[in-house]
mmCIF file of C-alpha atoms in Angstrom:
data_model
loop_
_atom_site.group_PDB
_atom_site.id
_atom_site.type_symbol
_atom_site.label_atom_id
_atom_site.label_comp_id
_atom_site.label_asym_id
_atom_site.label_seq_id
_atom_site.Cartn_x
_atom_site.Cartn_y
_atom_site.Cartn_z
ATOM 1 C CA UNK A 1 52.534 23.857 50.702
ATOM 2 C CA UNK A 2 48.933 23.413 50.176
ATOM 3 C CA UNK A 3 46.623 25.696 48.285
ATOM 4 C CA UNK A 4 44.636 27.979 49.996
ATOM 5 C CA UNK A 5 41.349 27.985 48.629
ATOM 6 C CA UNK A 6 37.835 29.755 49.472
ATOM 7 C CA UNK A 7 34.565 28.539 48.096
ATOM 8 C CA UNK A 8 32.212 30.940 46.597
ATOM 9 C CA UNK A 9 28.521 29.815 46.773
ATOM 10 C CA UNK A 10 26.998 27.366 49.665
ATOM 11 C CA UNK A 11 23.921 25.765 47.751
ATOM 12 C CA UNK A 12 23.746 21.918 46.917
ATOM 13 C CA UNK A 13 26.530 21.362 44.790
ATOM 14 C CA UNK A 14 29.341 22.708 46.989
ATOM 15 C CA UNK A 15 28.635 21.093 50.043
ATOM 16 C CA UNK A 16 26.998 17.906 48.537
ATOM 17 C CA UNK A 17 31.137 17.435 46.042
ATOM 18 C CA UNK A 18 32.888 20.282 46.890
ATOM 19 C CA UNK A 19 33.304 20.702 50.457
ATOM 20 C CA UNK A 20 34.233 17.019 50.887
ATOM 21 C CA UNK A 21 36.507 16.637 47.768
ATOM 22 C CA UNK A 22 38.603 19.502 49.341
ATOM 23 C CA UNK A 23 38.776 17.952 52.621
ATOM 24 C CA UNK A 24 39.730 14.821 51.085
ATOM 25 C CA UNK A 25 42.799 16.175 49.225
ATOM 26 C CA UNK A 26 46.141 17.311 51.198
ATOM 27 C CA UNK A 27 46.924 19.826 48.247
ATOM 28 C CA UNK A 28 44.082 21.930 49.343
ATOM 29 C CA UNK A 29 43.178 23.742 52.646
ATOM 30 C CA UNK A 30 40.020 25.747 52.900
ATOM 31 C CA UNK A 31 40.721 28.763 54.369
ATOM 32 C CA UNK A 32 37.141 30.425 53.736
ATOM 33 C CA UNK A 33 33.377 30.362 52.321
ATOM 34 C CA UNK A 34 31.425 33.115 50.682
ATOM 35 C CA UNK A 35 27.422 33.226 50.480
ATOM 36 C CA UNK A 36 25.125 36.027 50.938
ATOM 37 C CA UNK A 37 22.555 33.545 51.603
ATOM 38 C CA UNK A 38 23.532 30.302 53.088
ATOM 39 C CA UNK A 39 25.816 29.389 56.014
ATOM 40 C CA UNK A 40 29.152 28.730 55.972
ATOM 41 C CA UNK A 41 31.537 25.987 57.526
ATOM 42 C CA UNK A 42 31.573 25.730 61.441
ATOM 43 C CA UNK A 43 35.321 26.443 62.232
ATOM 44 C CA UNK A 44 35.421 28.053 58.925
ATOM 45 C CA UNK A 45 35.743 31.996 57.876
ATOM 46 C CA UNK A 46 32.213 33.108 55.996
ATOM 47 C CA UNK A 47 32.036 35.690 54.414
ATOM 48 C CA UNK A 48 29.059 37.853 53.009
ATOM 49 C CA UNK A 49 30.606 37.919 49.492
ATOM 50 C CA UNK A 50 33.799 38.212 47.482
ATOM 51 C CA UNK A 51 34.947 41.495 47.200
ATOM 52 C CA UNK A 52 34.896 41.648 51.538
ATOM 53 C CA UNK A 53 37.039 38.233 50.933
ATOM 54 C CA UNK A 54 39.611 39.518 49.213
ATOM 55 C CA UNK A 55 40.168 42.723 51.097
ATOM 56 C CA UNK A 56 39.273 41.715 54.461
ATOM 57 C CA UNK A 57 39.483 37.731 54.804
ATOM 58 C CA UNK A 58 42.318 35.445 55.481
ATOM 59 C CA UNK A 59 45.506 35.085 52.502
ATOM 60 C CA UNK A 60 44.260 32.612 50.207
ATOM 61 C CA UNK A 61 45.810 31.097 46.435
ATOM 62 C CA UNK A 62 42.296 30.293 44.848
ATOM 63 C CA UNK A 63 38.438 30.613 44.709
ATOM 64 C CA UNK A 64 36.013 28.016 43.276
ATOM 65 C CA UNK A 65 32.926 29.603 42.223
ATOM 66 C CA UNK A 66 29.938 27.698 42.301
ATOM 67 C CA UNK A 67 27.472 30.411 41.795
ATOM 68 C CA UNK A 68 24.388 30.206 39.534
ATOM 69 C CA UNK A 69 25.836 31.299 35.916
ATOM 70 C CA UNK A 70 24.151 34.851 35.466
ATOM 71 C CA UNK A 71 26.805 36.628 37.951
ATOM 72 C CA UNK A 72 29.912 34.053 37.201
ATOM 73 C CA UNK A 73 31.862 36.367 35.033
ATOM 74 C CA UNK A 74 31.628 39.337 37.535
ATOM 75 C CA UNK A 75 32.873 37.509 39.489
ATOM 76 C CA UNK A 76 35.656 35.773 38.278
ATOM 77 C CA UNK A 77 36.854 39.248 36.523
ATOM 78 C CA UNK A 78 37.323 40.299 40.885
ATOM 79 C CA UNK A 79 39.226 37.501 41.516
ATOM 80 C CA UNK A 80 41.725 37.469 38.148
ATOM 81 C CA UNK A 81 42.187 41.279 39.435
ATOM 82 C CA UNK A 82 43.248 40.134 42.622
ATOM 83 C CA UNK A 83 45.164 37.577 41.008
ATOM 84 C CA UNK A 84 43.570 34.866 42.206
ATOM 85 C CA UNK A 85 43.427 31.011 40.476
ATOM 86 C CA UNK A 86 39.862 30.244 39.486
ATOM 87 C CA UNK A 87 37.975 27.330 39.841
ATOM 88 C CA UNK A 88 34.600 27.516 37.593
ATOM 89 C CA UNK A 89 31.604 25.179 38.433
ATOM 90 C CA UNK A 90 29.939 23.764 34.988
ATOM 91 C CA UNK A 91 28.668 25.716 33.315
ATOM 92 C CA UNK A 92 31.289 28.104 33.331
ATOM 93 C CA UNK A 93 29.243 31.054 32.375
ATOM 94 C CA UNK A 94 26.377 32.640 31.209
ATOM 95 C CA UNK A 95 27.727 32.981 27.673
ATOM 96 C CA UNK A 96 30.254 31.765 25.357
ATOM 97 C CA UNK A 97 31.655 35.866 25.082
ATOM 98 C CA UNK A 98 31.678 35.600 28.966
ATOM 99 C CA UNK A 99 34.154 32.338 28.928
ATOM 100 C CA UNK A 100 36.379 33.656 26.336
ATOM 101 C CA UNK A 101 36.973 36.979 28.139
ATOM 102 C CA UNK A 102 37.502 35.389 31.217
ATOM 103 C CA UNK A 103 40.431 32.985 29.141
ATOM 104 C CA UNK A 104 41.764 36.116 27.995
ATOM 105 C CA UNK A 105 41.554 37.951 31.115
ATOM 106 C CA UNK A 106 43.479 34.986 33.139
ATOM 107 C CA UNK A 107 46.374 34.372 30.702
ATOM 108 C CA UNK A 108 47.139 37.823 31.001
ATOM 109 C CA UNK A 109 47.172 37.850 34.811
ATOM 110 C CA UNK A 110 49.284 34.792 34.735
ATOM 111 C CA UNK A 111 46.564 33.275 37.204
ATOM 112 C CA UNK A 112 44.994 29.816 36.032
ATOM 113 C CA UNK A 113 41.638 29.019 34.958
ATOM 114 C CA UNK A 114 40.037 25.350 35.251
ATOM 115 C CA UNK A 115 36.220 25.479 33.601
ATOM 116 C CA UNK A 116 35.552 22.217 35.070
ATOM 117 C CA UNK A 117 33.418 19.972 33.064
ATOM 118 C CA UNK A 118 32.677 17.163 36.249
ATOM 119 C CA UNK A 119 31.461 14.663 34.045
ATOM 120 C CA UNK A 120 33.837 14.380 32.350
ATOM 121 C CA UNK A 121 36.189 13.037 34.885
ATOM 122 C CA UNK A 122 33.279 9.704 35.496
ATOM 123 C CA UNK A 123 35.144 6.653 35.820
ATOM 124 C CA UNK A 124 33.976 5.233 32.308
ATOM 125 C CA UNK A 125 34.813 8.388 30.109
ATOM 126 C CA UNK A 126 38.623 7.827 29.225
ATOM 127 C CA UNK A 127 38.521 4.368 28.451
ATOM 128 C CA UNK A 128 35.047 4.983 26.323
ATOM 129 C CA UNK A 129 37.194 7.461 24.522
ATOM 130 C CA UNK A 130 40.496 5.062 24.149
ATOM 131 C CA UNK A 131 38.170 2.560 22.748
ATOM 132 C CA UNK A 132 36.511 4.350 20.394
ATOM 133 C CA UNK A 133 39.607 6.054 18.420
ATOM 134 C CA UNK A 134 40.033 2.775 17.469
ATOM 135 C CA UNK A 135 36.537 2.173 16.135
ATOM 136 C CA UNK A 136 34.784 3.456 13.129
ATOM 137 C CA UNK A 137 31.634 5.245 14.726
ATOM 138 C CA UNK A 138 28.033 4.701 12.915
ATOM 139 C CA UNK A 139 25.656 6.443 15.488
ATOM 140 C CA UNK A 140 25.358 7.942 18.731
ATOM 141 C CA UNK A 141 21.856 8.493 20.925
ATOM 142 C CA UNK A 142 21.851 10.171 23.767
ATOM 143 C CA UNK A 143 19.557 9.734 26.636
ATOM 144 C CA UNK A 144 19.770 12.232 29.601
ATOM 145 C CA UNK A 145 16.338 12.717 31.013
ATOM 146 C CA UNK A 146 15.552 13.645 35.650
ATOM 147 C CA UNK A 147 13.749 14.611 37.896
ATOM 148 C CA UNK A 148 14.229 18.530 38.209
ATOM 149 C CA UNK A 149 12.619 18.393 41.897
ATOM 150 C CA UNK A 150 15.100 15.758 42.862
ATOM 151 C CA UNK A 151 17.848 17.412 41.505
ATOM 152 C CA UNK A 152 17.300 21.287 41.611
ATOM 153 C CA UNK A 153 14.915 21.747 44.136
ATOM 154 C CA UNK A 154 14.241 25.331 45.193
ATOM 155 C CA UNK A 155 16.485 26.776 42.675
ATOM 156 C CA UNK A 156 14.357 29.068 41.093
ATOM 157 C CA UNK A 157 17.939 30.520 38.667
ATOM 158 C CA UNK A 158 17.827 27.543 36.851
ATOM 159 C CA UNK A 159 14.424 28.678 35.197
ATOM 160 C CA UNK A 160 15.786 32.372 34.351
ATOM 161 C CA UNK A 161 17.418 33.490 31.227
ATOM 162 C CA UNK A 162 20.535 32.360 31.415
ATOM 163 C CA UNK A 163 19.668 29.586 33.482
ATOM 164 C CA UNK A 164 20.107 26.718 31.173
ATOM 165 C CA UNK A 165 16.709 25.379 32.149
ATOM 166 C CA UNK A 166 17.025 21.384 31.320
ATOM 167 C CA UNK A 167 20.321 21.683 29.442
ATOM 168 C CA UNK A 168 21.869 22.430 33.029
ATOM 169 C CA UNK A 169 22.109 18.713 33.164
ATOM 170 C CA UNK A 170 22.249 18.111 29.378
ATOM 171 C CA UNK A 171 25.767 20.217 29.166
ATOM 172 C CA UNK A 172 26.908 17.220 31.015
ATOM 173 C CA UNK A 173 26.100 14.735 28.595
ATOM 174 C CA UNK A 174 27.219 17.022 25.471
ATOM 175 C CA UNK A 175 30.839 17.033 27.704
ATOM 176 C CA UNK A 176 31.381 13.537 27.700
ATOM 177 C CA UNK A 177 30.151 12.909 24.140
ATOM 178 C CA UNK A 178 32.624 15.996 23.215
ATOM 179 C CA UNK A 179 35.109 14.539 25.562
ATOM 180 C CA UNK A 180 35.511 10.689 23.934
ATOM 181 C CA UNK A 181 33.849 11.257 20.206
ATOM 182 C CA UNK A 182 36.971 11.761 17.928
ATOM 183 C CA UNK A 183 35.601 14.650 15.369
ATOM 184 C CA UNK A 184 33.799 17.556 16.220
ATOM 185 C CA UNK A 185 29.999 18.103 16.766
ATOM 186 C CA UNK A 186 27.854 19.903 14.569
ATOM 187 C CA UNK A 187 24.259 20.659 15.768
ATOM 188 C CA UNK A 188 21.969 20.553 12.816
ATOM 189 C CA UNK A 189 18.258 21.023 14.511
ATOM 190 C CA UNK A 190 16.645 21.446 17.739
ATOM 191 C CA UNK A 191 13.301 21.450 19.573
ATOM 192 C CA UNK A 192 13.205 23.520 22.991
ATOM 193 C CA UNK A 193 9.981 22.781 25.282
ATOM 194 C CA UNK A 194 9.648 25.822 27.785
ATOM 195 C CA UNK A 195 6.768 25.854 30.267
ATOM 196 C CA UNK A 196 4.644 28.903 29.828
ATOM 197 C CA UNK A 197 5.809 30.007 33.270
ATOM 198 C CA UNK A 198 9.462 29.608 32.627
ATOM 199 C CA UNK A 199 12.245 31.145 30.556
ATOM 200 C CA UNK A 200 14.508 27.760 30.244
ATOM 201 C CA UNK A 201 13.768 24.665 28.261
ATOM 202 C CA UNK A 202 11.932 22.028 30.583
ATOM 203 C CA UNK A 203 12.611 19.571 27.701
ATOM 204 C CA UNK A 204 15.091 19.001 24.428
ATOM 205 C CA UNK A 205 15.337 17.460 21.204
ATOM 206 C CA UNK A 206 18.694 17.868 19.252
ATOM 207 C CA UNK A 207 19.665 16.225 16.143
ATOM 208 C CA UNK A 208 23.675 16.527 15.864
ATOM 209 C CA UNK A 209 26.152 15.155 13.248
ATOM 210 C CA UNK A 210 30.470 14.801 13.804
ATOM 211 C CA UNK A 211 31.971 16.631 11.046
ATOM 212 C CA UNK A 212 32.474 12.855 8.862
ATOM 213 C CA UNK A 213 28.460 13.050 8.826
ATOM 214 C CA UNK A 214 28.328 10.659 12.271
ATOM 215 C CA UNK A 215 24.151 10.954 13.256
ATOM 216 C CA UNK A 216 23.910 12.060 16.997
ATOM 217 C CA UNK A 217 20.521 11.758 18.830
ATOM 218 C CA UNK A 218 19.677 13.780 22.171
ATOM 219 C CA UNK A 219 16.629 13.581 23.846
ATOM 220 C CA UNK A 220 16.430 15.876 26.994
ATOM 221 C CA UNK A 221 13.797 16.403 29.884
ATOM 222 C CA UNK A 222 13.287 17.334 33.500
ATOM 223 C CA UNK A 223 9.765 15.851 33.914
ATOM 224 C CA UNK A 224 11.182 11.866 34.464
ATOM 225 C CA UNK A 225 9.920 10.478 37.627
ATOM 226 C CA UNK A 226 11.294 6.485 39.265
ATOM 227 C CA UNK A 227 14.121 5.219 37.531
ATOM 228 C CA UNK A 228 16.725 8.165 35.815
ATOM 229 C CA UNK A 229 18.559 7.728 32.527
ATOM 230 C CA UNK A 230 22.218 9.365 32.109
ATOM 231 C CA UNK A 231 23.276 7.154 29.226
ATOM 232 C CA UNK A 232 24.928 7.549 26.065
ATOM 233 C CA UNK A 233 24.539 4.477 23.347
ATOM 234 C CA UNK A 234 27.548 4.945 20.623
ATOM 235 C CA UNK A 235 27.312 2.236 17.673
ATOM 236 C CA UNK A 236 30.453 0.750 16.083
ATOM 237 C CA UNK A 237 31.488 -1.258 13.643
ATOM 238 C CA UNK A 238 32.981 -3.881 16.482
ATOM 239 C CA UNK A 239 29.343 -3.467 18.522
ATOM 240 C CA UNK A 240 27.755 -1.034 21.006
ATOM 241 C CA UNK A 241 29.496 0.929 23.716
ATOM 242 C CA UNK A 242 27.541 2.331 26.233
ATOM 243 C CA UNK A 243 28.111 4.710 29.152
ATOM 244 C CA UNK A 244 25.008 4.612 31.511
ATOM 245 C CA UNK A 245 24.450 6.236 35.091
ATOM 246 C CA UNK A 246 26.182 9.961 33.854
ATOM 247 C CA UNK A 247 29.512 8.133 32.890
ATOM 248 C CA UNK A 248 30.340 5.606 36.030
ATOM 249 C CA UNK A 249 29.387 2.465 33.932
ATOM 250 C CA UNK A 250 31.035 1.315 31.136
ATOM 251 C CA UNK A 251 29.605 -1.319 28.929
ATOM 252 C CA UNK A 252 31.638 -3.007 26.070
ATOM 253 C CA UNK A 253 30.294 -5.631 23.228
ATOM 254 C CA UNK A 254 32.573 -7.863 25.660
ATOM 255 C CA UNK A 255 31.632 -6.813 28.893
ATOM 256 C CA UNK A 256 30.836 -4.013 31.463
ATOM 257 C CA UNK A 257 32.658 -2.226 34.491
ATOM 258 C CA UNK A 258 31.421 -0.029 37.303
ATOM 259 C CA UNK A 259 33.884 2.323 39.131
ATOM 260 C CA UNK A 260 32.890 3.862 42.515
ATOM 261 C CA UNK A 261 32.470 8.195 42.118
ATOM 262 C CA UNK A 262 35.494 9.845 42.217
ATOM 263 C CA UNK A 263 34.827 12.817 39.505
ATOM 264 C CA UNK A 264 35.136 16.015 42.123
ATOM 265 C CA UNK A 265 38.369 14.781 43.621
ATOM 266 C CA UNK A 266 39.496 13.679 40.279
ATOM 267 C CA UNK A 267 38.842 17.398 38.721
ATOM 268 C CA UNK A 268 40.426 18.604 42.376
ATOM 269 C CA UNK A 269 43.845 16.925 41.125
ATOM 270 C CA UNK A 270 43.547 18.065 38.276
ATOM 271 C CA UNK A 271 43.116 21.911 39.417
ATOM 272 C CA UNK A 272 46.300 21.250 41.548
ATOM 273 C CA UNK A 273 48.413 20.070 38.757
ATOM 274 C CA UNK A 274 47.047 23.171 36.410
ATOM 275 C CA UNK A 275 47.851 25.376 39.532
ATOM 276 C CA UNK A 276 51.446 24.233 40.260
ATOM 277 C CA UNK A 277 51.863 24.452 36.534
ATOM 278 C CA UNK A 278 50.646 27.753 36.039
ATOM 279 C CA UNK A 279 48.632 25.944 33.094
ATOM 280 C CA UNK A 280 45.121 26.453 32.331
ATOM 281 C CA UNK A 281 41.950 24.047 31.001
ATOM 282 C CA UNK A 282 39.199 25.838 29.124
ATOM 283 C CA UNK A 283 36.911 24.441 26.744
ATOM 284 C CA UNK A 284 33.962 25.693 25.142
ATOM 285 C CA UNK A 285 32.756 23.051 22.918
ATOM 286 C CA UNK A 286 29.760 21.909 25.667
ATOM 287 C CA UNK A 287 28.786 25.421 25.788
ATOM 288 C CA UNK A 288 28.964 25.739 22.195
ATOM 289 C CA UNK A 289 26.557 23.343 21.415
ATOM 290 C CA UNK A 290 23.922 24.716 23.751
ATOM 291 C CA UNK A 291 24.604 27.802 22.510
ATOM 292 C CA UNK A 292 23.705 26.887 18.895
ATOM 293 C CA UNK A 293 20.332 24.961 20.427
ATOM 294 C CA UNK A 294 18.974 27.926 21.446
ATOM 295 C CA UNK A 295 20.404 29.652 18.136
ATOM 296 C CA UNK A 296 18.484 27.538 16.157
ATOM 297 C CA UNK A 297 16.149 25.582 17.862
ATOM 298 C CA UNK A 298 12.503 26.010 17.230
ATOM 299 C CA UNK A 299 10.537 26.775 20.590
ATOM 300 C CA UNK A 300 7.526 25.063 21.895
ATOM 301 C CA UNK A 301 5.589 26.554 24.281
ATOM 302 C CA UNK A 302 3.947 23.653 27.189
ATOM 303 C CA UNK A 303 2.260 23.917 29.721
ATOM 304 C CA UNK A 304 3.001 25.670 32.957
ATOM 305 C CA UNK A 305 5.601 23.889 35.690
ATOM 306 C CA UNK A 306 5.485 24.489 39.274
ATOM 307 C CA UNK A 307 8.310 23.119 41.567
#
């Protein structure tokens, strides 16, 4: 029987991976959408907002939420009560203490929770990580730097408190490098860049270490125009490894490979599996590593940015 899900939030993200990976996979059926602001799905119940959902809309198994971060946890806290299997756009919340309630909250409703971390699932990510636990890693640099009008256009959120500002798209680098380095990350010194207008970081510098003393570079920013970089350069002693265009190419000292997109119906699997199992997949360790940027990251005020 497939699982009846309902998709919380209509903006880019959801109909650009969401809407399609769903369609795409015969464990799912979307039985509803929820936005107070965009339109739904024709042929599709849409409804003004969750609560109405889940007393008034059709029987469903799960939600994914793909709301901005500031209201995630309220959220997700209605649909554990309602028992409900969650789905969690990155990031999965506003704040680590948000995340970790929410983990408790959904073990003990027996419901599972899936903080999704879609870069992770890029074609080149598990075999970057099976080859380097065989390595002996010397340094990493990490290059993540967009277009924010490209990518977030009109989102005026992203620029709050609690926004993430440019580490929206850095969390996704900091996944994969948590996701195939073998030893922890320790951030050791940052350097935020927010606009004078804005109230997220338009830019980042982060120096990071593993716990064995590893170097890690990250250089973030939203002002790139042409070309974008999503790469990730991780020196070894058998040569370089590198992961360029957000994880989808793999290059090795003896060669490269290039896998077509698959990471939304890959983490769509994976949400089925968790859900049949009654299992859940939470970790904080991207989130974690913001968190301490902004704990100890000296601020730079620039100049203003309009959209």
């Amino acid at each position: 029987m497939a699982i009846r899900i309902a998709l919380v939030g209509m903006g880019k993200i959801a109909r650009d991976q969401h809407l399609p990976a769903i369609a795409a996979d015969p464990d799912f059926e979307l039985v509803a959408t929820v936005s107070p602001h965009h339109a739904g799905v024709d042929g599709i119940p849409h409804l003004p907002d969750l609560e109405t959902l889940l007393t008034e809309g059709p029987a469903l198994d799960a939600v994914a939420l793909c709301t901005p971060p500031q209201v995630r946890h309220a959220l997700a806290m209605t649909a554990i009560g309602h028992g409900v299997h969650l789905f969690l756009e990155k990031p999965p919340g506003a704040t680590l203490g948000e995340v970790v309630a929410l983990e408790t909250a959904a073990d003990a409703a027996g419901v599972t929770l899936f903080a999704s971390w879609h870069s992770r699932f890029a074609a080149g990510v598990a075999p970057a990580r099976d080859w380097l636990a065989r390595r002996e890693i010397r340094s990493v640099r990490i290059t993540w730097r967009e277009d924010v009008r490209v990518w977030h256009p009109g989102q005026a959120w992203i620029w709050e408190a609690g926004g993430f500002g440019v580490f929206d798209p850095g969390i996704n680098a900091l996944s994969i490098a948590t996701a195939i380095l073998p030893r922890r990350l320790l951030l050791t010194e940052a350097l935020l860049e927010f606009p004078a207008n804005r109230e997220a970081p338009i830019a980042a510098i982060l120096g990071l270490r593993d716990t064995a003393g590893t170097p890690v570079a990250m250089d973030l920013d939203w002002r790139q125009t042409g070309p974008q970089s999503w790469d990730i350069e991780v020196d070894t002693d058998a040569g370089r490894l590198t992961l360029s265009e957000g994880g989808a190419v793999l290059a090795l000292p003896d060669g490269s490979t290039r896998q077509p997109d698959g990471e939304y119906p890959a983490m769509y699997a994976h949400f089925a599996s968790l859900v049949r199992d009654r299992a859940s997949d939470v970790d904080v360790d991207p989130l974690r590593l913001v968190a301490d940027a902004f704990l100890r990251g000296r601020r730079k005020i620039v100049e203003a940015f309009d959209a």
